[in-house]
Amino acid sequence: MSNPSVSSSAESLGNPRFVLPPGTGQIKKAETSSAAEVELIEILARTKIAHCYQCGKCTAGCPVAEQMEMGPTKLIRFMQIGSVDKALRSNSIWQCVSCLTCSSRCPKEVDCAALMDALRELSLQQGKVSPQAQQIVTFQRAFLDNIRRNGRLNEFDLIARFKSEVAIGTRQLSFLFKDASLALQLRKRKKLHFGKKSSADLDVVARIFARCVEDES
Amino acid sequence: MKVGYYPGCALHGSSNDYEQSLVACLGALDVKLKEVDGWICCGATAAHSLNSKLSMALPARNLAMAEKEGFRELFAPCPLCSMQLLKVREAVKDEAVRQELSEVVEAEIRGDAQVINLIQLFLNVGLDRLKAAVKQPLDSVTAACYYGCLLLRPPKIAKFDDCEQPTSMETLLAAVGAKTVDWSYKTECCGAGMTMASEDTVLNLAYKILDNAREHGATSLVVACPMCHINLDMKQAAVERRYGKQFNMTVYYLSDLVGLALGLSREQLGIDRHFVTEPMMGNH
């Protein structure tokens, strides 16, 4: 197999389903073997880590590689040699902007961007988020929580919550007011809304979330 | 022509100038947008970063709602929304996935609605029709067409244009009489949803894009994405402060320029609500 396609490698993973395979839930709590974690990451990302031959093309095209402590090539290498924990605890996975350049250019069709998603998901589940990435994670969690409550994004609510959480977390109250003038400018351009009536069915949204979000206990 | 329309959250929020531009421009071409009833957020970067199930379920619900209304074509002007819908469409080719997702979102997903972006919508209208409708050729515009990421990547799912050297926007703009430049950052990322979460990242990437466009002689940028517009237009003043360089680069939505060529006014298209609002002039 000189150049396995993504679809054939996905099949070799046992036809991954939308829902995570049994046993996923245990991983976050119990002892984790690196091999099991690699397998789980491959299922989530629908790609094969072993196919990477370390050419470095992903890192060469990555727009944020310069601000990562290790670029995508190294992150994949750590997974290949069983040091998944290094990848899960890295700040790099949170610096990724999901531009998909890496996945589009990989000569071995490794879906590197999907690996970043899988690593982030596991990193959060296992409580291994890099302290430097807290602000990004705070934003994304606030975003999802906003959708759960509103069905559609309420920007004002998101910004208020994100800013207050970061300000409290970092004890920097100035963060709250950093973009205050921007809010006024948005308002002037009729771009800032305090919530709009929508036809979204919030009960359905709540049930979808309940089916997709595992308990965080 | 009547098209199913999934606006997404940005176009009903701070990117409502994009929606205004679309409605005005497409209206002038007799394209009527019919908003999908009961649509919800696609989950965006937050969902695909933190929860793979949600990142499939949320857009799946929207695809199902659109298909329930019988739309054969679903227009999603935000490339991230569009990509999330396309990914669901791809995933539900597996019957087991299709059934399971349908249960999770309480609606039958068929996966037969075509998901299209703004460039495709214009191409569907047709270059000849566009040319014929031009009232005000845009000969004072010298634009850099900025595609960003998700209109093109990943190519296996986007199946649109050339993911390294795209030309579809240039073709459209040539049809309405605008000049475009060759430049190097057409498909580089602007930082997308990191605007709030990691401002430094966005300022750095937006700076490179603005700088390269200007170096290649562009006086404006053209985008087909709400996040690209926010990072290049709204954040432009912050980029200028950070890097000590003035750009004063107008950032148009693609529908702004087509709309101007069709004879619509800047106010009708919402261009006056952008952050960088220099009147359209050749400043060479």
PDB file of C-alpha atoms in Angstrom, chain A residues 5-7 15-20 44 46 61-64 66-67 94-105 109 116-122 124-125 135-137 139-141 143-144 147 151-153 155 159 162-163 175 178-179 182 185-186 188-193 196 198-201 203-205 207-209 211-214, chain B residues 9-17 19 35-41 43-54 56-58 61 83 87 91 94 96-97 100-101 103-106 149-150 152-156 163-164 187-189 191-194 196-201 204-205 208 229-230 233-235 253 272-277:
ATOM      1  CA  SER A   5      -6.256   6.896   1.339  1.00  0.00           C
ATOM      2  CA  VAL A   6      -7.992   8.326   4.339  1.00  0.00           C
ATOM      3  CA  SER A   7     -11.085   6.274   3.692  1.00  0.00           C
ATOM      4  CA  ASN A  15     -15.601   1.751  10.510  1.00  0.00           C
ATOM      5  CA  PRO A  16     -15.733   4.418  13.172  1.00  0.00           C
ATOM      6  CA  ARG A  17     -19.146   5.613  14.131  1.00  0.00           C
ATOM      7  CA  PHE A  18     -20.385   9.007  15.075  1.00  0.00           C
ATOM      8  CA  VAL A  19     -20.609   7.926  18.670  1.00  0.00           C
ATOM      9  CA  LEU A  20     -17.436   7.079  20.506  1.00  0.00           C
ATOM     10  CA  LEU A  44     -11.778  10.309  16.800  1.00  0.00           C
ATOM     11  CA  ARG A  46     -10.417   9.001  11.506  1.00  0.00           C
ATOM     12  CA  GLY A  61       2.881  25.272   6.094  1.00  0.00           C
ATOM     13  CA  CYS A  62       1.455  25.849   9.564  1.00  0.00           C
ATOM     14  CA  PRO A  63       0.669  29.554  10.060  1.00  0.00           C
ATOM     15  CA  VAL A  64       1.193  29.357  13.815  1.00  0.00           C
ATOM     16  CA  GLU A  66       6.439  29.688  15.165  1.00  0.00           C
ATOM     17  CA  GLN A  67       4.442  30.199  18.338  1.00  0.00           C
ATOM     18  CA  TRP A  94      -4.457  24.960  21.498  1.00  0.00           C
ATOM     19  CA  GLN A  95      -2.460  27.324  19.306  1.00  0.00           C
ATOM     20  CA  CYS A  96      -3.680  25.482  16.207  1.00  0.00           C
ATOM     21  CA  VAL A  97      -6.159  27.670  14.290  1.00  0.00           C
ATOM     22  CA  SER A  98      -7.756  24.755  12.384  1.00  0.00           C
ATOM     23  CA  CYS A  99      -6.883  26.161   8.977  1.00  0.00           C
ATOM     24  CA  LEU A 100      -6.465  22.612   7.614  1.00  0.00           C
ATOM     25  CA  THR A 101      -3.370  23.450   5.587  1.00  0.00           C
ATOM     26  CA  CYS A 102      -1.539  20.513   7.196  1.00  0.00           C
ATOM     27  CA  SER A 103      -4.255  17.992   6.331  1.00  0.00           C
ATOM     28  CA  SER A 104      -4.563  19.296   2.790  1.00  0.00           C
ATOM     29  CA  ARG A 105      -0.848  19.022   2.054  1.00  0.00           C
ATOM     30  CA  GLU A 109      -3.023  11.814   3.844  1.00  0.00           C
ATOM     31  CA  MET A 116      -5.372  18.349  16.829  1.00  0.00           C
ATOM     32  CA  ASP A 117      -9.137  18.258  17.463  1.00  0.00           C
ATOM     33  CA  ALA A 118      -8.893  14.787  18.992  1.00  0.00           C
ATOM     34  CA  LEU A 119      -5.968  15.812  21.190  1.00  0.00           C
ATOM     35  CA  ARG A 120      -7.831  18.890  22.411  1.00  0.00           C
ATOM     36  CA  GLU A 121     -10.935  16.895  23.215  1.00  0.00           C
ATOM     37  CA  LEU A 122      -8.967  14.317  25.209  1.00  0.00           C
ATOM     38  CA  LEU A 124      -9.897  18.651  28.187  1.00  0.00           C
ATOM     39  CA  GLN A 125     -11.542  15.377  29.232  1.00  0.00           C
ATOM     40  CA  GLN A 135      -7.966  31.591  28.027  1.00  0.00           C
ATOM     41  CA  ILE A 136      -8.662  29.791  24.747  1.00  0.00           C
ATOM     42  CA  VAL A 137     -10.405  26.931  26.527  1.00  0.00           C
ATOM     43  CA  PHE A 139     -13.631  31.012  25.448  1.00  0.00           C
ATOM     44  CA  GLN A 140     -14.583  27.787  23.725  1.00  0.00           C
ATOM     45  CA  ARG A 141     -16.389  26.382  26.742  1.00  0.00           C
ATOM     46  CA  PHE A 143     -19.169  29.452  23.459  1.00  0.00           C
ATOM     47  CA  LEU A 144     -20.647  25.945  23.725  1.00  0.00           C
ATOM     48  CA  ILE A 147     -25.241  27.611  22.300  1.00  0.00           C
ATOM     49  CA  GLY A 151     -29.546  27.651  20.389  1.00  0.00           C
ATOM     50  CA  ARG A 152     -27.825  30.384  18.431  1.00  0.00           C
ATOM     51  CA  LEU A 153     -24.866  32.435  19.550  1.00  0.00           C
ATOM     52  CA  GLU A 155     -22.460  37.450  21.162  1.00  0.00           C
ATOM     53  CA  ILE A 159     -18.272  38.297  25.468  1.00  0.00           C
ATOM     54  CA  PHE A 162     -15.742  35.168  28.660  1.00  0.00           C
ATOM     55  CA  LYS A 163     -14.395  38.473  29.885  1.00  0.00           C
ATOM     56  CA  PHE A 175      -9.353  42.631  30.910  1.00  0.00           C
ATOM     57  CA  LYS A 178     -10.071  46.125  27.279  1.00  0.00           C
ATOM     58  CA  ASP A 179     -12.419  46.269  24.290  1.00  0.00           C
ATOM     59  CA  LEU A 182     -14.869  48.394  20.381  1.00  0.00           C
ATOM     60  CA  GLN A 185     -18.096  51.117  17.787  1.00  0.00           C
ATOM     61  CA  LEU A 186     -19.991  47.917  17.086  1.00  0.00           C
ATOM     62  CA  LYS A 188     -22.695  52.526  16.408  1.00  0.00           C
ATOM     63  CA  ARG A 189     -22.599  50.276  13.347  1.00  0.00           C
ATOM     64  CA  LYS A 190     -25.679  48.360  14.523  1.00  0.00           C
ATOM     65  CA  LYS A 191     -23.547  45.261  14.895  1.00  0.00           C
ATOM     66  CA  LEU A 192     -24.069  44.577  18.568  1.00  0.00           C
ATOM     67  CA  HIS A 193     -27.266  42.911  19.702  1.00  0.00           C
ATOM     68  CA  LYS A 196     -32.679  38.324  19.151  1.00  0.00           C
ATOM     69  CA  SER A 198     -35.185  33.057  17.107  1.00  0.00           C
ATOM     70  CA  SER A 199     -37.117  30.063  15.872  1.00  0.00           C
ATOM     71  CA  ALA A 200     -34.555  27.650  17.337  1.00  0.00           C
ATOM     72  CA  ASP A 201     -36.164  24.875  19.379  1.00  0.00           C
ATOM     73  CA  ASP A 203     -35.749  21.891  24.045  1.00  0.00           C
ATOM     74  CA  VAL A 204     -34.293  19.955  21.139  1.00  0.00           C
ATOM     75  CA  VAL A 205     -30.979  21.781  21.554  1.00  0.00           C
ATOM     76  CA  ARG A 207     -31.572  17.165  24.377  1.00  0.00           C
ATOM     77  CA  ILE A 208     -28.893  17.128  21.659  1.00  0.00           C
ATOM     78  CA  PHE A 209     -26.406  18.509  24.167  1.00  0.00           C
ATOM     79  CA  ARG A 211     -26.804  13.150  24.287  1.00  0.00           C
ATOM     80  CA  CYS A 212     -23.411  14.501  23.233  1.00  0.00           C
ATOM     81  CA  VAL A 213     -21.876  15.880  26.380  1.00  0.00           C
ATOM     82  CA  GLU A 214     -20.642  13.364  28.896  1.00  0.00           C
TER      83      GLU A 214
ATOM     84  CA  CYS B   9     -24.811  33.048  13.975  1.00  0.00           C
ATOM     85  CA  ALA B  10     -22.287  35.568  12.677  1.00  0.00           C
ATOM     86  CA  LEU B  11     -24.643  36.927  10.016  1.00  0.00           C
ATOM     87  CA  HIS B  12     -27.320  37.479  12.649  1.00  0.00           C
ATOM     88  CA  GLY B  13     -24.762  39.033  14.978  1.00  0.00           C
ATOM     89  CA  SER B  14     -21.861  41.357  14.383  1.00  0.00           C
ATOM     90  CA  SER B  15     -21.561  40.335  10.724  1.00  0.00           C
ATOM     91  CA  ASN B  16     -25.084  41.454   9.900  1.00  0.00           C
ATOM     92  CA  ASP B  17     -23.589  43.777   7.291  1.00  0.00           C
ATOM     93  CA  GLU B  19     -26.366  39.514   5.406  1.00  0.00           C
ATOM     94  CA  GLU B  35     -34.090  31.025   5.682  1.00  0.00           C
ATOM     95  CA  VAL B  36     -34.137  27.515   7.127  1.00  0.00           C
ATOM     96  CA  ASP B  37     -36.758  27.391   9.824  1.00  0.00           C
ATOM     97  CA  GLY B  38     -35.507  26.622  13.316  1.00  0.00           C
ATOM     98  CA  TRP B  39     -31.802  26.576  12.473  1.00  0.00           C
ATOM     99  CA  ILE B  40     -29.276  26.396  15.305  1.00  0.00           C
ATOM    100  CA  CYS B  41     -25.576  27.188  15.666  1.00  0.00           C
ATOM    101  CA  GLY B  43     -20.987  24.678  17.021  1.00  0.00           C
ATOM    102  CA  ALA B  44     -18.114  26.268  15.109  1.00  0.00           C
ATOM    103  CA  THR B  45     -14.524  25.908  16.320  1.00  0.00           C
ATOM    104  CA  ALA B  46     -15.591  25.364  19.912  1.00  0.00           C
ATOM    105  CA  ALA B  47     -17.489  22.198  19.036  1.00  0.00           C
ATOM    106  CA  HIS B  48     -14.909  20.607  16.772  1.00  0.00           C
ATOM    107  CA  SER B  49     -12.159  21.440  19.259  1.00  0.00           C
ATOM    108  CA  LEU B  50     -13.872  20.218  22.399  1.00  0.00           C
ATOM    109  CA  ASN B  51     -16.584  17.760  21.463  1.00  0.00           C
ATOM    110  CA  SER B  52     -16.567  15.705  18.289  1.00  0.00           C
ATOM    111  CA  LYS B  53     -20.132  14.495  18.806  1.00  0.00           C
ATOM    112  CA  LEU B  54     -21.541  17.995  19.055  1.00  0.00           C
ATOM    113  CA  MET B  56     -21.468  16.518  13.990  1.00  0.00           C
ATOM    114  CA  ALA B  57     -24.843  16.734  15.704  1.00  0.00           C
ATOM    115  CA  LEU B  58     -25.365  20.490  15.562  1.00  0.00           C
ATOM    116  CA  ARG B  61     -29.788  19.088  12.830  1.00  0.00           C
ATOM    117  CA  MET B  83     -17.749  23.055   5.933  1.00  0.00           C
ATOM    118  CA  LYS B  87     -18.754  17.086   6.704  1.00  0.00           C
ATOM    119  CA  ALA B  91     -20.476  11.224   7.098  1.00  0.00           C
ATOM    120  CA  ASP B  94     -22.570   5.603   5.978  1.00  0.00           C
ATOM    121  CA  ALA B  96     -25.413   3.461  10.302  1.00  0.00           C
ATOM    122  CA  VAL B  97     -24.042   6.929  10.974  1.00  0.00           C
ATOM    123  CA  GLU B 100     -27.678   7.260  14.562  1.00  0.00           C
ATOM    124  CA  LEU B 101     -27.245  10.960  13.881  1.00  0.00           C
ATOM    125  CA  GLU B 103     -31.893   9.851  16.204  1.00  0.00           C
ATOM    126  CA  VAL B 104     -29.588  12.147  18.113  1.00  0.00           C
ATOM    127  CA  VAL B 105     -30.948  15.244  16.370  1.00  0.00           C
ATOM    128  CA  GLU B 106     -34.579  14.050  16.296  1.00  0.00           C
ATOM    129  CA  CYS B 149      -9.198  28.359   4.656  1.00  0.00           C
ATOM    130  CA  LEU B 150     -12.494  26.610   4.632  1.00  0.00           C
ATOM    131  CA  LEU B 152     -11.114  25.326  -0.116  1.00  0.00           C
ATOM    132  CA  ARG B 153      -9.846  23.005   2.598  1.00  0.00           C
ATOM    133  CA  PRO B 154      -9.900  20.118   3.011  1.00  0.00           C
ATOM    134  CA  PRO B 155     -10.167  19.677  -0.779  1.00  0.00           C
ATOM    135  CA  LYS B 156     -11.667  16.197  -0.471  1.00  0.00           C
ATOM    136  CA  CYS B 163      -7.010  24.612  -2.896  1.00  0.00           C
ATOM    137  CA  GLU B 164      -3.535  26.092  -3.456  1.00  0.00           C
ATOM    138  CA  THR B 187      -5.231  30.914   1.096  1.00  0.00           C
ATOM    139  CA  GLU B 188      -3.358  31.720   4.301  1.00  0.00           C
ATOM    140  CA  CYS B 189      -5.333  31.736   7.532  1.00  0.00           C
ATOM    141  CA  GLY B 191      -6.810  33.292  12.653  1.00  0.00           C
ATOM    142  CA  ALA B 192     -10.543  32.856  12.248  1.00  0.00           C
ATOM    143  CA  GLY B 193     -12.391  32.295  15.522  1.00  0.00           C
ATOM    144  CA  MET B 194      -9.382  33.273  17.647  1.00  0.00           C
ATOM    145  CA  MET B 196     -11.323  37.054  21.135  1.00  0.00           C
ATOM    146  CA  ALA B 197      -9.625  33.956  22.494  1.00  0.00           C
ATOM    147  CA  SER B 198      -6.123  34.658  21.196  1.00  0.00           C
ATOM    148  CA  GLU B 199      -5.936  38.180  19.841  1.00  0.00           C
ATOM    149  CA  ASP B 200      -2.168  38.130  19.289  1.00  0.00           C
ATOM    150  CA  THR B 201      -2.517  35.244  16.853  1.00  0.00           C
ATOM    151  CA  ASN B 204      -0.067  38.603  13.543  1.00  0.00           C
ATOM    152  CA  LEU B 205      -1.810  36.664  10.779  1.00  0.00           C
ATOM    153  CA  LYS B 208       0.822  39.408   7.086  1.00  0.00           C
ATOM    154  CA  HIS B 229     -13.980  40.187   7.434  1.00  0.00           C
ATOM    155  CA  ILE B 230     -13.896  40.716  11.191  1.00  0.00           C
ATOM    156  CA  ASP B 233     -11.679  44.955   8.781  1.00  0.00           C
ATOM    157  CA  MET B 234     -12.657  45.298  12.435  1.00  0.00           C
ATOM    158  CA  LYS B 235      -9.188  44.400  13.705  1.00  0.00           C
ATOM    159  CA  TYR B 253     -17.580  41.035   0.977  1.00  0.00           C
ATOM    160  CA  ASP B 272     -20.937  52.180   5.278  1.00  0.00           C
ATOM    161  CA  ARG B 273     -21.142  49.947   8.365  1.00  0.00           C
ATOM    162  CA  HIS B 274     -17.676  48.477   7.872  1.00  0.00           C
ATOM    163  CA  PHE B 275     -14.850  49.707  10.062  1.00  0.00           C
ATOM    164  CA  VAL B 276     -12.585  50.785   7.214  1.00  0.00           C
ATOM    165  CA  THR B 277     -14.867  52.841   5.028  1.00  0.00           C
TER     166      THR B 277
END
